[in-house]
Amino acid sequence: MDVLKRSNVKVSGFGSQAMVFVHGFGCNQRMWRLVAPAFEARYQVVLLDLVGAGQSDLTAYDPARYNNLAAHAQDILDVTRALNLTDAVFVGHSVSAMIGVLAAIQEPKIFSRLVLVAPSPRYLNDAGYTGGFEAADIEELLETMDNNYLGWSGAVTPMIMGHADRPALTEELNNSFCNTDPTIARHFARVTFLSDNRADLPLVRTPTLILQCAHDALAPVAVGGFLHQQISDSQLVVLDTSGHCPHLSAPEITIKAIKAFLEPVPAVSSL
């Protein structure tokens, strides 16, 4: 199978170093349209759809294979190999942040930097850990998806977007959810919300930027602090915005934070 066609890979930009952007649950590569173009002058921008999402090859989605995030990480690595990428920058939103973590652990030479946008290694609360949800909350969420996916989408997207004053953003996210194959979405949701990648974090050796939103119902501020503590070479930036999708709701400050991480201003020495 052509892995580039499978993941609907699109390449643009003029740089020699690549930036690989990967979307979150229920979304597709279009969600990066307000951020990715800002990097095309200096980077080769690579956009893709996770298998099962967007314009990817839906027939390639095997629930048995994609029963954990490692299979998606392998898909990312397949794409990087097909494009002969090394020393690339990985930018992943939400669940794809953890997919990028797994890929970087498996193939450290592929990525020189990780940018994790609104990441969470575990959504469930645990002893000494705040993930944001109790087990009953997640089970209710998944049961509602099973019974009425479109109704669930309409109810949950305002909470995920977090900007009641900007209904067009919520409508876009809801449309993206509704255009996702419901069977695949329900399966991927269970994999996503029941995953636990906390033990993987100390294995990351790639310099990492953690972008945390100040008010995020899916990933509380405590989650960003946990990631920063567990990933040795990491920076934590708390964006002054609400919701779980700063690349859509606050693209300017998202771009600024990523550029500051990738292209730090050199210090001026005094004479």
Tab-separated table of C-alpha atoms in Angstrom:
chain	number	residue	atom	x	y	z
A	1	MET	CA	0.000	0.000	0.000
A	2	ASP	CA	1.183	3.531	-0.809
A	3	VAL	CA	1.542	4.978	2.702
A	4	LEU	CA	1.440	8.559	1.408
A	5	LYS	CA	-1.901	7.933	-0.272
A	6	ARG	CA	-3.147	5.958	2.738
A	7	SER	CA	-2.591	8.941	5.017
A	8	ASN	CA	-3.530	11.583	2.415
A	9	VAL	CA	-0.125	13.244	2.770
A	10	LYS	CA	0.310	16.789	1.465
A	11	VAL	CA	3.711	18.499	1.269
A	12	SER	CA	4.372	22.225	0.848
A	13	GLY	CA	6.943	24.816	1.851
A	14	PHE	CA	10.505	25.676	0.918
A	15	GLY	CA	12.788	24.609	3.760
A	16	SER	CA	15.163	21.666	3.937
A	17	GLN	CA	13.916	20.653	7.403
A	18	ALA	CA	10.456	19.135	7.666
A	19	MET	CA	7.611	19.910	10.068
A	20	VAL	CA	5.039	17.138	10.373
A	21	PHE	CA	1.607	18.276	11.613
A	22	VAL	CA	-0.821	15.662	12.953
A	23	HIS	CA	-4.397	16.393	14.026
A	24	GLY	CA	-6.416	15.215	17.020
A	25	PHE	CA	-9.464	13.003	17.500
A	26	GLY	CA	-12.394	13.649	15.169
A	27	CYS	CA	-10.375	16.106	13.087
A	28	ASN	CA	-8.258	16.183	9.945
A	29	GLN	CA	-5.274	18.019	8.495
A	30	ARG	CA	-7.399	21.047	7.577
A	31	MET	CA	-7.404	21.989	11.265
A	32	TRP	CA	-3.805	23.210	10.841
A	33	ARG	CA	-4.638	25.698	8.072
A	34	LEU	CA	-4.237	28.722	10.379
A	35	VAL	CA	-0.860	27.604	11.754
A	36	ALA	CA	1.041	25.472	9.236
A	37	PRO	CA	1.391	28.149	6.490
A	38	ALA	CA	3.336	30.351	8.922
A	39	PHE	CA	6.195	27.834	8.708
A	40	GLU	CA	6.287	27.217	4.962
A	41	ALA	CA	8.992	29.825	4.298
A	42	ARG	CA	11.533	27.985	6.477
A	43	TYR	CA	10.283	24.402	6.588
A	44	GLN	CA	8.949	21.614	4.417
A	45	VAL	CA	5.441	21.345	5.817
A	46	VAL	CA	3.963	17.849	5.892
A	47	LEU	CA	0.252	17.413	6.574
A	48	LEU	CA	-1.531	14.089	6.864
A	49	ASP	CA	-4.730	12.458	8.051
A	50	LEU	CA	-4.606	9.704	10.626
A	51	VAL	CA	-5.835	6.459	9.118
A	52	GLY	CA	-9.587	6.459	9.682
A	53	ALA	CA	-9.891	10.253	9.551
A	54	GLY	CA	-10.290	12.937	6.904
A	55	GLN	CA	-9.433	11.817	3.385
A	56	SER	CA	-7.291	8.873	4.496
A	57	ASP	CA	-7.978	5.386	3.178
A	58	LEU	CA	-10.796	4.306	5.498
A	59	THR	CA	-10.526	0.716	4.271
A	60	ALA	CA	-7.074	0.570	5.897
A	61	TYR	CA	-8.578	1.059	9.355
A	62	ASP	CA	-8.447	-2.341	11.062
A	63	PRO	CA	-9.836	-2.138	14.623
A	64	ALA	CA	-7.585	-5.005	15.720
A	65	ARG	CA	-4.469	-3.196	14.493
A	66	TYR	CA	-5.524	0.216	15.776
A	67	ASN	CA	-6.466	-1.029	19.206
A	68	ASN	CA	-3.706	1.129	20.676
A	69	LEU	CA	-1.854	4.310	19.770
A	70	ALA	CA	1.318	2.457	18.755
A	71	ALA	CA	-0.199	1.545	15.376
A	72	HIS	CA	-0.793	5.224	14.594
A	73	ALA	CA	2.778	5.991	15.666
A	74	GLN	CA	3.975	3.340	13.208
A	75	ASP	CA	1.936	5.021	10.456
A	76	ILE	CA	3.686	8.326	11.184
A	77	LEU	CA	7.067	6.616	10.953
A	78	ASP	CA	6.014	4.952	7.681
A	79	VAL	CA	5.263	8.400	6.252
A	80	THR	CA	8.594	9.851	7.410
A	81	ARG	CA	10.461	6.947	5.821
A	82	ALA	CA	8.537	7.301	2.562
A	83	LEU	CA	9.567	10.981	2.480
A	84	ASN	CA	13.139	10.220	3.646
A	85	LEU	CA	12.801	12.551	6.622
A	86	THR	CA	15.313	12.947	9.418
A	87	ASP	CA	15.788	15.722	11.963
A	88	ALA	CA	12.130	16.704	11.507
A	89	VAL	CA	9.866	18.672	13.821
A	90	PHE	CA	6.739	16.866	14.981
A	91	VAL	CA	3.658	18.928	15.877
A	92	GLY	CA	0.790	16.901	17.310
A	93	HIS	CA	-2.536	17.974	18.756
A	94	SER	CA	-4.275	16.187	21.639
A	95	VAL	CA	-4.092	12.397	21.197
A	96	SER	CA	-1.608	12.830	18.356
A	97	ALA	CA	0.785	14.444	20.803
A	98	MET	CA	1.089	11.042	22.474
A	99	ILE	CA	1.291	9.354	19.080
A	100	GLY	CA	4.283	11.585	18.354
A	101	VAL	CA	5.844	10.716	21.704
A	102	LEU	CA	5.626	7.015	20.871
A	103	ALA	CA	7.091	7.575	17.404
A	104	ALA	CA	9.992	9.620	18.802
A	105	ILE	CA	10.806	6.963	21.372
A	106	GLN	CA	10.817	4.259	18.719
A	107	GLU	CA	12.898	6.233	16.168
A	108	PRO	CA	14.768	9.036	17.973
A	109	LYS	CA	16.663	10.173	14.864
A	110	ILE	CA	13.527	10.988	12.897
A	111	PHE	CA	12.472	13.941	15.053
A	112	SER	CA	14.766	16.635	16.433
A	113	ARG	CA	11.925	18.498	18.195
A	114	LEU	CA	8.462	17.656	19.505
A	115	VAL	CA	5.662	20.190	19.845
A	116	LEU	CA	2.774	18.803	21.898
A	117	VAL	CA	-0.390	20.905	21.606
A	118	ALA	CA	-2.945	20.330	24.396
A	119	PRO	CA	-1.520	16.870	25.183
A	120	SER	CA	-2.662	14.363	27.780
A	121	PRO	CA	-0.963	11.064	28.624
A	122	ARG	CA	-4.036	9.863	30.532
A	123	TYR	CA	-7.529	11.356	30.728
A	124	LEU	CA	-8.596	9.350	33.770
A	125	ASN	CA	-7.775	10.562	37.258
A	126	ASP	CA	-5.554	8.260	39.294
A	127	ALA	CA	-3.915	8.253	42.710
A	128	GLY	CA	-1.605	11.276	42.711
A	129	TYR	CA	-2.560	12.197	39.166
A	130	THR	CA	-5.200	14.580	37.818
A	131	GLY	CA	-6.303	13.659	34.323
A	132	GLY	CA	-9.612	15.494	34.423
A	133	PHE	CA	-12.129	12.636	34.329
A	134	GLU	CA	-13.412	9.896	36.593
A	135	ALA	CA	-13.956	6.425	35.141
A	136	ALA	CA	-17.730	6.887	35.290
A	137	ASP	CA	-17.424	10.092	33.232
A	138	ILE	CA	-15.518	8.343	30.458
A	139	GLU	CA	-17.855	5.355	30.406
A	140	GLU	CA	-20.846	7.692	30.150
A	141	LEU	CA	-19.166	9.574	27.322
A	142	LEU	CA	-18.413	6.379	25.408
A	143	GLU	CA	-21.894	4.977	26.006
A	144	THR	CA	-23.478	8.179	24.701
A	145	MET	CA	-21.304	7.960	21.598
A	146	ASP	CA	-22.429	4.385	21.024
A	147	ASN	CA	-26.105	5.279	21.376
A	148	ASN	CA	-26.246	8.635	19.592
A	149	TYR	CA	-23.013	9.730	17.952
A	150	LEU	CA	-24.370	12.847	16.242
A	151	GLY	CA	-26.147	13.960	19.411
A	152	TRP	CA	-22.968	13.383	21.403
A	153	SER	CA	-20.966	15.440	18.932
A	154	GLY	CA	-23.367	18.368	19.157
A	155	ALA	CA	-23.231	18.292	22.943
A	156	VAL	CA	-19.482	17.857	23.445
A	157	THR	CA	-17.957	20.154	20.809
A	158	PRO	CA	-18.852	23.420	22.621
A	159	MET	CA	-17.018	22.126	25.693
A	160	ILE	CA	-14.000	21.037	23.652
A	161	MET	CA	-13.736	24.309	21.724
A	162	GLY	CA	-14.333	26.423	24.828
A	163	HIS	CA	-15.346	29.653	23.066
A	164	ALA	CA	-19.085	30.191	23.426
A	165	ASP	CA	-18.648	33.678	21.970
A	166	ARG	CA	-17.336	32.222	18.692
A	167	PRO	CA	-19.978	29.722	17.519
A	168	ALA	CA	-18.397	29.324	14.086
A	169	LEU	CA	-15.450	27.508	15.686
A	170	THR	CA	-17.750	25.090	17.496
A	171	GLU	CA	-19.721	24.533	14.296
A	172	GLU	CA	-16.542	23.705	12.383
A	173	LEU	CA	-15.421	21.206	14.992
A	174	ASN	CA	-18.881	19.640	15.133
A	175	ASN	CA	-18.958	19.314	11.341
A	176	SER	CA	-15.566	17.607	11.457
A	177	PHE	CA	-16.806	15.142	14.059
A	178	CYS	CA	-19.987	14.503	12.102
A	179	ASN	CA	-18.031	13.844	8.898
A	180	THR	CA	-15.948	11.175	10.615
A	181	ASP	CA	-17.076	7.593	10.137
A	182	PRO	CA	-19.094	6.905	13.335
A	183	THR	CA	-17.886	3.331	13.724
A	184	ILE	CA	-14.246	4.360	13.457
A	185	ALA	CA	-14.800	7.399	15.687
A	186	ARG	CA	-16.351	5.303	18.454
A	187	HIS	CA	-13.482	2.823	18.338
A	188	PHE	CA	-10.784	5.516	18.257
A	189	ALA	CA	-12.500	7.381	21.108
A	190	ARG	CA	-12.305	4.314	23.325
A	191	VAL	CA	-8.620	3.849	22.464
A	192	THR	CA	-7.953	7.544	23.097
A	193	PHE	CA	-9.805	8.110	26.349
A	194	LEU	CA	-8.719	4.847	27.963
A	195	SER	CA	-5.057	5.141	26.987
A	196	ASP	CA	-2.316	5.599	29.564
A	197	ASN	CA	1.069	6.767	28.275
A	198	ARG	CA	2.474	8.130	31.523
A	199	ALA	CA	5.205	5.478	31.672
A	200	ASP	CA	6.419	6.472	28.196
A	201	LEU	CA	7.160	10.099	29.060
A	202	PRO	CA	10.510	9.583	30.870
A	203	LEU	CA	11.742	7.683	27.797
A	204	VAL	CA	11.526	10.804	25.630
A	205	ARG	CA	14.966	12.188	24.802
A	206	THR	CA	13.820	14.682	22.177
A	207	PRO	CA	13.589	18.373	23.130
A	208	THR	CA	9.906	19.012	23.663
A	209	LEU	CA	7.560	21.993	23.803
A	210	ILE	CA	4.344	21.465	25.764
A	211	LEU	CA	1.618	23.936	24.805
A	212	GLN	CA	-1.074	23.975	27.498
A	213	CYS	CA	-4.230	26.079	27.375
A	214	ALA	CA	-5.003	28.013	30.550
A	215	HIS	CA	-8.603	26.738	30.616
A	216	ASP	CA	-9.045	23.326	28.976
A	217	ALA	CA	-11.858	20.984	29.998
A	218	LEU	CA	-10.110	17.977	28.423
A	219	ALA	CA	-6.566	18.603	29.647
A	220	PRO	CA	-6.368	20.575	32.909
A	221	VAL	CA	-3.318	22.701	33.685
A	222	ALA	CA	-2.094	19.986	36.044
A	223	VAL	CA	-1.634	17.695	33.043
A	224	GLY	CA	0.790	20.086	31.410
A	225	GLY	CA	2.751	20.293	34.638
A	226	PHE	CA	2.921	16.514	34.844
A	227	LEU	CA	4.241	16.229	31.293
A	228	HIS	CA	6.854	18.903	31.957
A	229	GLN	CA	7.988	17.058	35.068
A	230	GLN	CA	8.225	13.696	33.324
A	231	ILE	CA	9.933	14.770	30.068
A	232	SER	CA	13.427	15.801	31.058
A	233	ASP	CA	14.221	18.150	28.158
A	234	SER	CA	10.925	20.014	27.969
A	235	GLN	CA	9.501	23.513	28.061
A	236	LEU	CA	5.975	24.258	29.261
A	237	VAL	CA	4.108	27.249	27.845
A	238	VAL	CA	0.617	27.992	29.149
A	239	LEU	CA	-1.316	29.848	26.476
A	240	ASP	CA	-3.723	32.521	27.662
A	241	THR	CA	-6.752	31.034	25.958
A	242	SER	CA	-9.628	28.650	26.593
A	243	GLY	CA	-10.538	25.336	25.058
A	244	HIS	CA	-8.658	22.391	23.658
A	245	CYS	CA	-7.882	23.687	20.147
A	246	PRO	CA	-5.580	26.724	20.317
A	247	HIS	CA	-4.444	26.181	16.726
A	248	LEU	CA	-7.993	27.130	15.716
A	249	SER	CA	-9.053	29.554	18.429
A	250	ALA	CA	-5.715	31.306	19.062
A	251	PRO	CA	-3.445	30.618	16.084
A	252	GLU	CA	-1.316	33.771	16.515
A	253	ILE	CA	-0.092	32.943	20.014
A	254	THR	CA	0.262	29.289	19.067
A	255	ILE	CA	2.524	30.212	16.146
A	256	LYS	CA	4.493	32.631	18.316
A	257	ALA	CA	5.142	29.975	20.968
A	258	ILE	CA	6.246	27.370	18.411
A	259	LYS	CA	8.562	29.815	16.638
A	260	ALA	CA	10.114	30.873	19.946
A	261	PHE	CA	10.867	27.210	20.643
A	262	LEU	CA	12.237	26.403	17.182
A	263	GLU	CA	13.943	29.683	16.377
A	264	PRO	CA	15.153	31.239	19.627
A	265	VAL	CA	16.508	34.757	19.399
A	266	PRO	CA	20.268	34.665	20.102
A	267	ALA	CA	21.454	36.564	23.112
A	268	VAL	CA	23.205	39.863	22.439
A	269	SER	CA	26.623	39.951	24.040
A	270	SER	CA	27.793	43.143	25.684
A	271	LEU	CA	31.067	44.727	24.640
